[in-house]
Short mmCIF file of C-alpha atoms and ligand atoms in Angstrom, two decimals:
data_model
loop_
_atom_site.label_atom_id
_atom_site.label_comp_id
_atom_site.label_asym_id
_atom_site.label_seq_id
_atom_site.Cartn_x
_atom_site.Cartn_y
_atom_site.Cartn_z
CA MET A 1 86.53 100.48 174.78
CA THR A 2 87.93 101.41 171.40
CA PRO A 3 85.15 101.47 168.84
CA HIS A 4 85.70 99.27 165.80
CA VAL A 5 86.52 101.48 162.83
CA GLU A 6 85.77 100.17 159.34
CA PRO A 7 87.55 102.29 156.72
CA ASP A 8 85.55 103.41 153.68
CA PRO A 9 87.69 105.94 151.78
CA GLN A 10 85.27 106.07 148.83
CA ALA A 11 82.37 107.18 151.05
CA GLY A 12 84.70 109.68 152.68
CA ALA A 13 85.66 111.13 149.31
CA ALA A 14 81.97 111.60 148.40
CA VAL A 15 81.24 113.35 151.72
CA LYS A 16 84.23 115.61 151.19
CA ALA A 17 83.30 116.42 147.58
CA ALA A 18 79.73 117.45 148.53
CA ASP A 19 81.09 119.48 151.43
CA ARG A 20 83.51 121.36 149.21
CA ALA A 21 80.79 121.98 146.63
CA HIS A 22 78.02 123.17 148.94
CA VAL A 23 78.92 123.73 152.59
CA PHE A 24 79.95 127.24 153.55
CA HIS A 25 82.02 126.93 156.74
CA SER A 26 82.28 129.29 159.74
CA TRP A 27 85.25 131.63 160.16
CA SER A 28 87.02 130.33 157.05
CA ALA A 29 88.39 131.33 153.68
CA GLN A 30 86.34 128.74 151.82
CA GLY A 31 88.97 127.99 149.22
CA LEU A 32 91.75 127.45 151.73
CA ILE A 33 90.22 124.84 154.01
CA ASP A 34 90.30 121.07 153.92
CA PRO A 35 87.72 119.78 156.43
CA LEU A 36 88.22 116.25 157.70
CA ALA A 37 85.33 113.95 156.72
CA VAL A 38 84.15 112.33 159.94
CA ALA A 39 82.57 108.89 159.82
CA GLY A 40 81.54 108.53 163.45
CA ALA A 41 82.15 109.30 167.10
CA GLU A 42 81.72 107.64 170.48
CA GLY A 43 82.71 108.73 173.95
CA SER A 44 85.99 110.66 173.75
CA TYR A 45 86.87 109.55 170.21
CA PHE A 46 85.90 110.23 166.62
CA TRP A 47 87.18 108.67 163.42
CA ASP A 48 87.44 109.40 159.72
CA TYR A 49 86.67 107.26 156.67
CA ASP A 50 90.29 106.18 156.28
CA GLY A 51 90.31 104.41 159.62
CA ASN A 52 92.15 107.11 161.58
CA ARG A 53 90.84 107.53 165.08
CA TYR A 54 91.34 110.68 167.16
CA LEU A 55 91.12 111.32 170.87
CA ASP A 56 89.07 114.51 171.02
CA PHE A 57 90.77 116.98 173.38
CA THR A 58 88.43 119.73 172.11
CA SER A 59 85.03 118.21 173.05
CA GLY A 60 83.78 119.46 169.69
CA LEU A 61 83.84 123.17 170.43
CA VAL A 62 84.10 122.52 174.17
CA TYR A 63 80.57 121.20 174.42
CA THR A 64 80.40 117.37 174.37
CA ASN A 65 80.68 117.32 178.15
CA ILE A 66 79.46 113.72 178.41
CA GLY A 67 81.25 112.60 175.22
CA TYR A 68 79.70 111.54 171.92
CA GLN A 69 76.63 109.31 171.55
CA HIS A 70 75.85 108.71 175.20
CA PRO A 71 73.23 105.95 174.85
CA ARG A 72 70.84 107.37 177.48
CA VAL A 73 70.75 110.80 175.82
CA VAL A 74 70.41 109.31 172.34
CA ALA A 75 67.48 107.20 173.62
CA ALA A 76 65.85 110.23 175.28
CA ILE A 77 66.00 112.16 172.00
CA GLN A 78 64.53 109.19 170.13
CA GLU A 79 61.72 108.81 172.69
CA GLN A 80 60.92 112.51 172.58
CA ALA A 81 60.88 112.45 168.76
CA ALA A 82 58.33 109.63 168.87
CA LYS A 83 56.22 111.41 171.51
CA LEU A 84 56.22 115.10 170.55
CA THR A 85 58.98 116.26 168.24
CA THR A 86 58.23 119.95 168.42
CA PHE A 87 55.84 122.47 169.89
CA ALA A 88 55.60 126.27 169.83
CA PRO A 89 57.20 128.22 172.70
CA ALA A 90 54.00 129.81 174.09
CA PHE A 91 52.76 126.49 175.51
CA ALA A 92 53.67 124.61 178.68
CA ILE A 93 55.34 121.34 177.64
CA ASP A 94 56.40 118.67 180.14
CA VAL A 95 59.98 118.25 178.96
CA ARG A 96 60.51 122.03 178.65
CA SER A 97 59.25 122.60 182.20
CA GLU A 98 61.43 119.78 183.48
CA ALA A 99 64.57 121.05 181.73
CA ALA A 100 63.98 124.54 183.16
CA ARG A 101 63.45 123.10 186.65
CA LEU A 102 66.62 120.97 186.52
CA ILE A 103 68.72 123.89 185.24
CA ALA A 104 67.28 126.39 187.75
CA GLU A 105 67.97 123.97 190.60
CA ARG A 106 71.63 123.91 189.64
CA THR A 107 72.28 127.57 188.86
CA PRO A 108 73.51 129.59 191.86
CA GLY A 109 71.32 131.78 194.09
CA ASP A 110 67.94 132.97 192.90
CA LEU A 111 68.49 132.40 189.17
CA ASP A 112 65.25 130.49 188.97
CA LYS A 113 63.65 131.48 185.67
CA ILE A 114 65.02 130.13 182.39
CA PHE A 115 64.67 131.77 178.96
CA PHE A 116 65.63 129.19 176.33
CA THR A 117 67.55 130.02 173.15
CA ASN A 118 69.16 127.91 170.43
CA GLY A 119 72.75 128.61 171.48
CA GLY A 120 75.20 130.79 173.33
CA ALA A 121 75.20 133.96 171.23
CA GLU A 122 71.43 134.25 171.40
CA ALA A 123 71.65 133.78 175.15
CA VAL A 124 74.09 136.70 175.35
CA GLU A 125 71.91 138.86 173.06
CA ASN A 126 68.90 138.27 175.30
CA ALA A 127 70.81 138.76 178.54
CA VAL A 128 71.95 142.17 177.29
CA ARG A 129 68.41 143.03 176.15
CA MET A 130 67.07 142.11 179.60
CA ALA A 131 69.76 144.17 181.35
CA ARG A 132 69.06 147.22 179.16
CA LEU A 133 65.32 147.05 179.71
CA HIS A 134 65.70 146.39 183.43
CA THR A 135 68.03 149.34 184.01
CA GLY A 136 66.90 151.71 181.26
CA ARG A 137 70.59 152.14 180.39
CA HIS A 138 72.44 151.23 177.21
CA LYS A 139 76.17 150.61 177.64
CA VAL A 140 77.64 147.19 178.35
CA LEU A 141 81.18 146.57 179.62
CA SER A 142 83.08 143.48 178.48
CA ALA A 143 86.63 142.18 178.70
CA PHE A 144 89.17 142.44 175.89
CA ARG A 145 90.15 138.81 176.37
CA SER A 146 86.72 137.29 175.75
CA TYR A 147 84.43 135.50 173.33
CA HIS A 148 80.66 135.91 173.60
CA GLY A 149 79.34 134.71 170.23
CA ALA A 150 78.96 135.79 166.63
CA THR A 151 75.60 137.60 166.45
CA SER A 152 75.43 141.37 166.40
CA THR A 153 75.67 142.40 170.06
CA ALA A 154 77.55 139.25 171.09
CA ILE A 155 80.33 139.76 168.52
CA ASN A 156 80.67 143.41 169.53
CA LEU A 157 81.04 142.32 173.16
CA THR A 158 83.71 139.84 172.08
CA GLY A 159 87.28 140.93 172.60
CA ASP A 160 89.11 138.56 170.29
CA PRO A 161 89.93 139.48 166.67
CA ARG A 162 86.89 137.68 165.30
CA ARG A 163 85.09 140.91 166.30
CA TRP A 164 87.08 143.22 164.08
CA ALA A 165 85.20 142.61 160.80
CA SER A 166 81.81 143.12 162.49
CA ASP A 167 82.67 145.84 165.02
CA THR A 168 80.05 148.57 164.61
CA GLY A 169 81.76 150.75 167.20
CA SER A 170 78.26 151.94 168.09
CA ALA A 171 76.93 148.88 169.85
CA GLY A 172 77.16 150.54 173.25
CA VAL A 173 80.06 148.28 174.20
CA VAL A 174 83.03 149.44 176.26
CA ARG A 175 85.87 147.00 176.72
CA PHE A 176 88.18 146.77 179.72
CA TRP A 177 91.05 144.57 180.94
CA ALA A 178 90.17 141.68 183.17
CA PRO A 179 92.87 140.06 185.33
CA PHE A 180 95.46 137.73 183.76
CA LEU A 181 98.58 137.58 185.87
CA TYR A 182 100.81 135.70 183.39
CA ARG A 183 100.38 138.52 180.87
CA SER A 184 99.36 141.20 183.33
CA PRO A 185 97.96 144.39 181.78
CA PHE A 186 98.70 146.00 185.16
CA TYR A 187 102.39 145.03 185.56
CA ALA A 188 101.38 143.03 188.61
CA THR A 189 103.56 140.31 190.05
CA THR A 190 101.14 138.65 192.48
CA GLU A 191 97.51 137.53 192.27
CA GLU A 192 96.64 140.03 195.02
CA GLN A 193 98.10 142.93 193.03
CA GLU A 194 96.44 141.75 189.83
CA CYS A 195 93.07 141.53 191.56
CA GLU A 196 93.36 144.91 193.26
CA ARG A 197 94.58 146.71 190.12
CA ALA A 198 92.02 145.06 187.84
CA LEU A 199 89.21 146.17 190.16
CA ALA A 200 90.63 149.71 190.35
CA HIS A 201 90.84 149.80 186.54
CA LEU A 202 87.22 148.68 186.27
CA GLU A 203 86.14 151.35 188.77
CA ASP A 204 88.01 153.99 186.73
CA THR A 205 86.42 152.80 183.51
CA ILE A 206 82.97 153.04 185.09
CA ALA A 207 83.67 156.48 186.56
CA PHE A 208 84.82 157.90 183.22
CA GLU A 209 82.04 156.22 181.21
CA GLY A 210 79.40 157.43 183.67
CA PRO A 211 77.88 154.81 185.99
CA ALA A 212 74.34 155.88 185.14
CA THR A 213 74.92 154.97 181.47
CA ILE A 214 75.97 151.37 182.13
CA ALA A 215 73.37 148.60 181.96
CA ALA A 216 75.62 145.59 182.46
CA ILE A 217 79.06 144.13 182.93
CA ILE A 218 79.50 140.79 181.20
CA LEU A 219 82.33 138.41 182.00
CA GLU A 220 83.03 134.79 181.29
CA THR A 221 83.37 133.35 184.80
CA VAL A 222 86.53 131.62 183.60
CA PRO A 223 87.31 133.00 180.13
CA GLY A 224 87.45 130.07 177.72
CA THR A 225 88.57 130.56 174.13
CA ALA A 226 90.56 133.63 175.18
CA GLY A 227 92.87 131.49 177.31
CA ILE A 228 91.28 129.86 180.40
CA MET A 229 92.36 132.52 182.89
CA THR A 230 90.94 131.58 186.30
CA PRO A 231 90.27 134.94 188.00
CA PRO A 232 92.25 135.66 191.17
CA PRO A 233 90.49 135.20 194.51
CA GLY A 234 88.27 138.19 195.25
CA TYR A 235 87.99 139.52 191.70
CA LEU A 236 84.48 138.34 190.83
CA ALA A 237 83.25 139.20 194.34
CA GLY A 238 84.74 142.67 193.76
CA VAL A 239 82.91 143.03 190.44
CA ARG A 240 79.70 141.91 192.15
CA GLU A 241 80.17 144.63 194.77
CA ILE A 242 80.86 147.30 192.12
CA CYS A 243 77.74 146.27 190.19
CA ASP A 244 75.63 146.49 193.35
CA ARG A 245 77.01 149.91 194.18
CA TYR A 246 76.16 151.38 190.76
CA GLY A 247 72.97 149.45 189.99
CA ILE A 248 74.69 147.63 187.11
CA VAL A 249 73.47 144.18 186.06
CA PHE A 250 76.17 141.51 186.46
CA VAL A 251 76.08 138.92 183.67
CA LEU A 252 78.23 135.81 183.90
CA ASP A 253 78.67 134.00 180.61
CA GLU A 254 78.95 130.28 181.40
CA VAL A 255 78.33 129.07 177.87
CA MET A 256 81.70 127.30 177.94
CA ALA A 257 82.52 127.11 181.66
CA GLY A 258 79.12 125.78 182.80
CA PHE A 259 77.76 122.26 183.20
CA GLY A 260 80.70 120.53 184.79
CA ARG A 261 83.61 121.86 182.74
CA THR A 262 85.39 123.40 185.76
CA GLY A 263 84.49 120.56 188.14
CA LYS A 264 81.36 122.33 189.43
CA TRP A 265 77.94 122.61 187.84
CA PHE A 266 78.71 126.30 187.27
CA ALA A 267 82.09 128.00 187.60
CA ALA A 268 80.52 130.80 189.69
CA GLU A 269 80.37 128.30 192.57
CA HIS A 270 84.19 128.35 192.83
CA PHE A 271 84.07 132.08 193.60
CA ASP A 272 80.93 132.24 195.71
CA VAL A 273 79.29 134.81 193.47
CA VAL A 274 75.76 135.00 192.16
CA PRO A 275 75.27 137.06 189.00
CA ASP A 276 71.97 138.69 188.03
CA LEU A 277 71.92 136.82 184.73
CA LEU A 278 73.80 133.69 183.71
CA THR A 279 74.09 132.54 180.12
CA PHE A 280 74.53 128.88 179.24
CA ALA A 281 74.54 126.57 176.17
CA LYS A 282 76.94 123.84 175.00
CA GLY A 283 77.24 121.42 177.97
CA VAL A 284 73.57 121.85 178.99
CA ASN A 285 72.81 118.87 176.73
CA SER A 286 76.32 118.05 175.55
CA GLY A 287 75.40 119.81 172.32
CA TYR A 288 73.34 116.86 171.04
CA VAL A 289 70.55 119.26 169.96
CA PRO A 290 71.14 123.05 169.81
CA LEU A 291 70.13 124.68 173.11
CA GLY A 292 71.16 127.67 175.17
CA GLY A 293 69.54 130.05 177.57
CA VAL A 294 69.58 132.72 180.22
CA ALA A 295 69.02 131.99 183.90
CA ILE A 296 67.31 135.07 185.37
CA SER A 297 67.30 136.46 188.92
CA ALA A 298 64.05 137.05 190.75
CA GLU A 299 64.51 140.82 190.56
CA ILE A 300 65.05 140.94 186.80
CA ALA A 301 62.32 138.38 186.18
CA ALA A 302 59.94 140.65 188.15
CA THR A 303 60.63 143.49 185.69
CA PHE A 304 58.78 141.40 183.13
CA ASP A 305 55.93 140.24 185.36
CA LYS A 306 53.47 142.84 184.15
CA ARG A 307 55.42 144.22 181.22
CA PRO A 308 55.96 141.96 178.21
CA TYR A 309 59.49 140.81 177.48
CA PRO A 310 60.17 142.00 173.91
CA GLY A 311 62.16 139.02 172.69
CA GLY A 312 61.48 135.50 171.46
CA LEU A 313 62.51 132.65 169.20
CA THR A 314 60.48 130.13 167.23
CA TYR A 315 62.43 127.26 168.78
CA SER A 316 62.72 128.59 172.34
CA GLY A 317 62.63 125.50 174.56
CA HIS A 318 62.47 123.04 171.66
CA PRO A 319 61.24 119.69 173.02
CA LEU A 320 64.03 117.63 171.40
CA ALA A 321 66.70 119.94 172.83
CA CYS A 322 65.02 120.00 176.24
CA ALA A 323 64.70 116.20 176.30
CA ALA A 324 68.43 116.01 175.60
CA ALA A 325 69.06 118.47 178.46
CA VAL A 326 66.94 116.51 180.93
CA ALA A 327 68.71 113.26 180.02
CA THR A 328 72.17 114.88 180.07
CA ILE A 329 71.64 116.37 183.52
CA GLN A 330 70.33 113.04 184.81
CA VAL A 331 73.36 111.22 183.36
CA MET A 332 75.68 113.80 184.92
CA GLU A 333 74.02 113.23 188.31
CA ASP A 334 73.86 109.44 188.10
CA GLU A 335 77.40 109.02 186.79
CA LYS A 336 78.85 111.76 189.03
CA VAL A 337 80.31 113.45 185.97
CA VAL A 338 80.89 116.82 187.65
CA GLU A 339 82.75 115.24 190.57
CA HIS A 340 84.74 113.17 188.08
CA ALA A 341 85.76 116.29 186.12
CA ALA A 342 87.05 117.89 189.33
CA HIS A 343 88.89 114.71 190.35
CA ILE A 344 90.52 114.02 186.98
CA GLY A 345 91.68 117.65 186.81
CA GLU A 346 93.23 117.54 190.26
CA THR A 347 94.79 114.12 190.08
CA VAL A 348 95.66 113.36 186.44
CA LEU A 349 95.18 116.11 183.88
CA GLY A 350 96.51 119.10 185.86
CA PRO A 351 99.56 117.26 187.28
CA GLY A 352 100.25 115.65 183.89
CA LEU A 353 100.21 118.99 182.08
CA ARG A 354 102.45 120.58 184.74
CA GLU A 355 104.89 117.74 184.31
CA LEU A 356 104.96 118.41 180.55
CA ALA A 357 105.60 122.09 181.24
CA GLU A 358 108.66 121.22 183.30
CA ARG A 359 110.20 119.25 180.45
CA HIS A 360 109.22 121.39 177.45
CA PRO A 361 110.81 124.80 176.84
CA SER A 362 107.79 125.80 174.71
CA VAL A 363 105.33 125.65 177.62
CA GLY A 364 105.27 129.01 179.38
CA GLU A 365 102.34 128.42 181.69
CA VAL A 366 99.80 125.74 182.52
CA ARG A 367 96.53 127.01 183.95
CA GLY A 368 93.05 125.70 184.50
CA LEU A 369 90.78 123.53 186.60
CA GLY A 370 88.49 120.55 186.10
CA VAL A 371 88.72 119.57 182.43
CA PHE A 372 89.41 123.16 181.36
CA TRP A 373 93.15 123.71 180.83
CA ALA A 374 95.39 125.92 178.70
CA LEU A 375 99.05 125.59 177.79
CA ASP A 376 100.45 129.01 176.95
CA LEU A 377 103.18 128.27 174.40
CA VAL A 378 106.14 130.61 174.25
CA LYS A 379 109.32 131.25 172.30
CA ASN A 380 111.15 131.79 175.54
CA LYS A 381 110.09 131.03 179.11
CA GLU A 382 111.94 134.06 180.49
CA THR A 383 110.53 136.71 178.13
CA ARG A 384 107.15 134.93 177.79
CA GLU A 385 107.06 135.98 174.14
CA PRO A 386 104.18 133.99 172.60
CA LEU A 387 105.23 131.16 170.29
CA VAL A 388 103.33 132.97 167.49
CA PRO A 389 102.27 136.65 167.40
CA TYR A 390 98.73 137.72 168.35
CA ASN A 391 96.28 136.68 165.60
CA ALA A 392 99.09 135.20 163.47
CA ALA A 393 98.16 133.63 160.13
CA GLY A 394 100.01 131.93 157.29
CA GLU A 395 103.75 131.61 157.67
CA ALA A 396 103.82 133.49 160.98
CA ASN A 397 101.65 130.72 162.43
CA THR A 398 103.98 127.88 161.35
CA PRO A 399 105.00 126.79 164.88
CA MET A 400 101.39 126.30 166.00
CA ALA A 401 100.46 124.62 162.71
CA ALA A 402 103.40 122.23 163.13
CA PHE A 403 102.34 121.52 166.71
CA GLY A 404 98.77 120.79 165.57
CA ALA A 405 99.88 118.49 162.76
CA ALA A 406 102.13 116.56 165.15
CA ALA A 407 99.30 116.12 167.67
CA LYS A 408 97.02 114.72 164.96
CA LYS A 409 99.77 112.39 163.76
CA HIS A 410 99.84 110.99 167.29
CA GLY A 411 96.06 110.47 167.34
CA LEU A 412 95.06 113.58 169.32
CA TRP A 413 92.70 116.25 168.01
CA PRO A 414 93.97 119.42 169.71
CA PHE A 415 92.21 122.70 170.51
CA ILE A 416 94.41 125.52 169.23
CA ASN A 417 93.84 129.25 169.62
CA MET A 418 96.68 131.62 168.73
CA ASN A 419 99.72 130.58 170.83
CA ARG A 420 97.76 128.26 173.08
CA THR A 421 96.56 124.71 173.10
CA HIS A 422 93.68 123.88 175.42
CA ALA A 423 93.19 120.46 176.97
CA VAL A 424 89.41 120.34 177.15
CA PRO A 425 88.31 116.71 176.92
CA ALA A 426 84.85 115.44 177.87
CA CYS A 427 84.02 115.77 181.57
CA ASN A 428 83.71 111.97 181.74
CA VAL A 429 87.07 111.32 180.05
CA SER A 430 88.80 108.30 181.61
CA GLU A 431 92.18 108.32 183.32
CA ALA A 432 93.59 106.09 180.56
CA GLU A 433 92.32 108.49 177.87
CA VAL A 434 93.89 111.46 179.65
CA LYS A 435 97.19 109.59 179.82
CA GLU A 436 96.94 108.79 176.11
CA GLY A 437 96.29 112.49 175.42
CA LEU A 438 99.23 113.58 177.57
CA ALA A 439 101.54 111.23 175.67
CA ALA A 440 100.41 112.69 172.33
CA LEU A 441 100.81 116.23 173.67
CA ASP A 442 104.29 115.31 174.86
CA ALA A 443 105.25 114.29 171.31
CA ALA A 444 103.63 117.36 169.72
CA LEU A 445 105.28 119.73 172.20
CA GLY A 446 108.60 118.29 171.08
CA VAL A 447 107.82 119.86 167.70
CA ALA A 448 106.81 123.17 169.30
CA ASP A 449 110.11 123.12 171.23
CA GLU A 450 111.99 123.31 167.93
CA HIS A 451 110.61 126.85 167.50
CA THR A 452 111.83 128.16 170.86
CA ALA A 453 114.85 130.37 171.29
C1 PLP B 501 81.74 132.01 176.56
C2 PLP B 501 80.98 131.87 175.29
N1 PLP B 501 79.90 132.64 175.09
C3 PLP B 501 79.16 132.54 173.98
C4 PLP B 501 79.51 131.68 172.96
C5 PLP B 501 78.68 131.59 171.72
O1 PLP B 501 77.97 130.40 171.68
P1 PLP B 501 77.34 129.87 170.31
O2 PLP B 501 78.47 129.53 169.42
O3 PLP B 501 76.51 128.68 170.75
O4 PLP B 501 76.48 130.96 169.76
C6 PLP B 501 80.64 130.86 173.13
C7 PLP B 501 81.05 129.93 172.06
O5 PLP B 501 82.13 129.37 172.05
C8 PLP B 501 81.40 130.97 174.32
O6 PLP B 501 82.48 130.23 174.51
#
């Protein structure tokens, strides 16, 4: 159902004016941005005060996994607010216990203890702290093509250019190349080669860094913002084996890939691997109230059985956030949202995007699974030269800016990162909505095509 949108440009102008006067936005030159004033959202759509409605192919920041304003989750938050809005983290609270139980039941293997945080970066910070204390080692290995959050350790672990301004160079982080066949760092031509060479490169990195200095390897199970590169068969199992051999803690970051996004509860299930620590956030409660966390293996949890864990947060396991998580997980079960995400990816979204790639010279590669897809846009399909250079800004970014503007003109809010657009709708997006999104992408790619050579 399309929600009824009542335009109110005057109210929108007031919201915008206060925003420009007082809100300091993330990742932005404050004087150069023009944030859209949003009047409301429901399901897969949001709308502005001028009566323009957008199909959200970004899920916010890839987190509204059950769409906006799901009535059961809204009601659960309201009920929890009336019952017990907040309580300090040192106490046992029904909804906190229940959220932890529901999450632990769904995480792979023996990841049965949950440390709650307010979001993804804090989850990564705490996972690294746990790994360092558990091993007594300091270094952490992460992939160049990655995003792990914007706090101190998390931003240093991050590979993408958002790190550069905050890179201390002394955070104990060593970066390596993870597999990505389409732009292979190893000159590989098959998935088998890419897997084998990526594992050999990781082994070399460990050997030269000194295995006894390395606390953890952190990887996004399927890297998200960096480009949705599903790892080749055998890669994550190979990393698991390397970690076991050297006593290194294996951390999988499922902040973006978890909670249904890939068509499984956790992406690790696709690869039959169990990490020692798994970070989550975003989809755990569809982002309705800030929540993240670390799922901890029995062995690492035991390290802190008699020895205090030196980390904590005032709002760890906040009742409102946990109530939203409990309701979200129940909705996902009852409405078979995870199965739906897998099905829509296999039958509508994936095939539809591949069909676009065949017709549009600007689409170099389509990759993904579930409701987690990337279109790698190129100047030329043969050379694979990206449609815009790495980290392009201003005029150099014109082709992607033109693509984005065209998508919005056709009613689609697109996810854009460098030379890629990601199709990452809600996990419960309908077939009709996906088709509407594909039609808008088709039109916008026509604009991107004009910049190919
Ligand atoms: C894989 C991954 N890890 C960590 C983070 C950081 O999460 P947050 O922004 O909630 O701190 C993100 C955010 O996009 C992410 O995608």
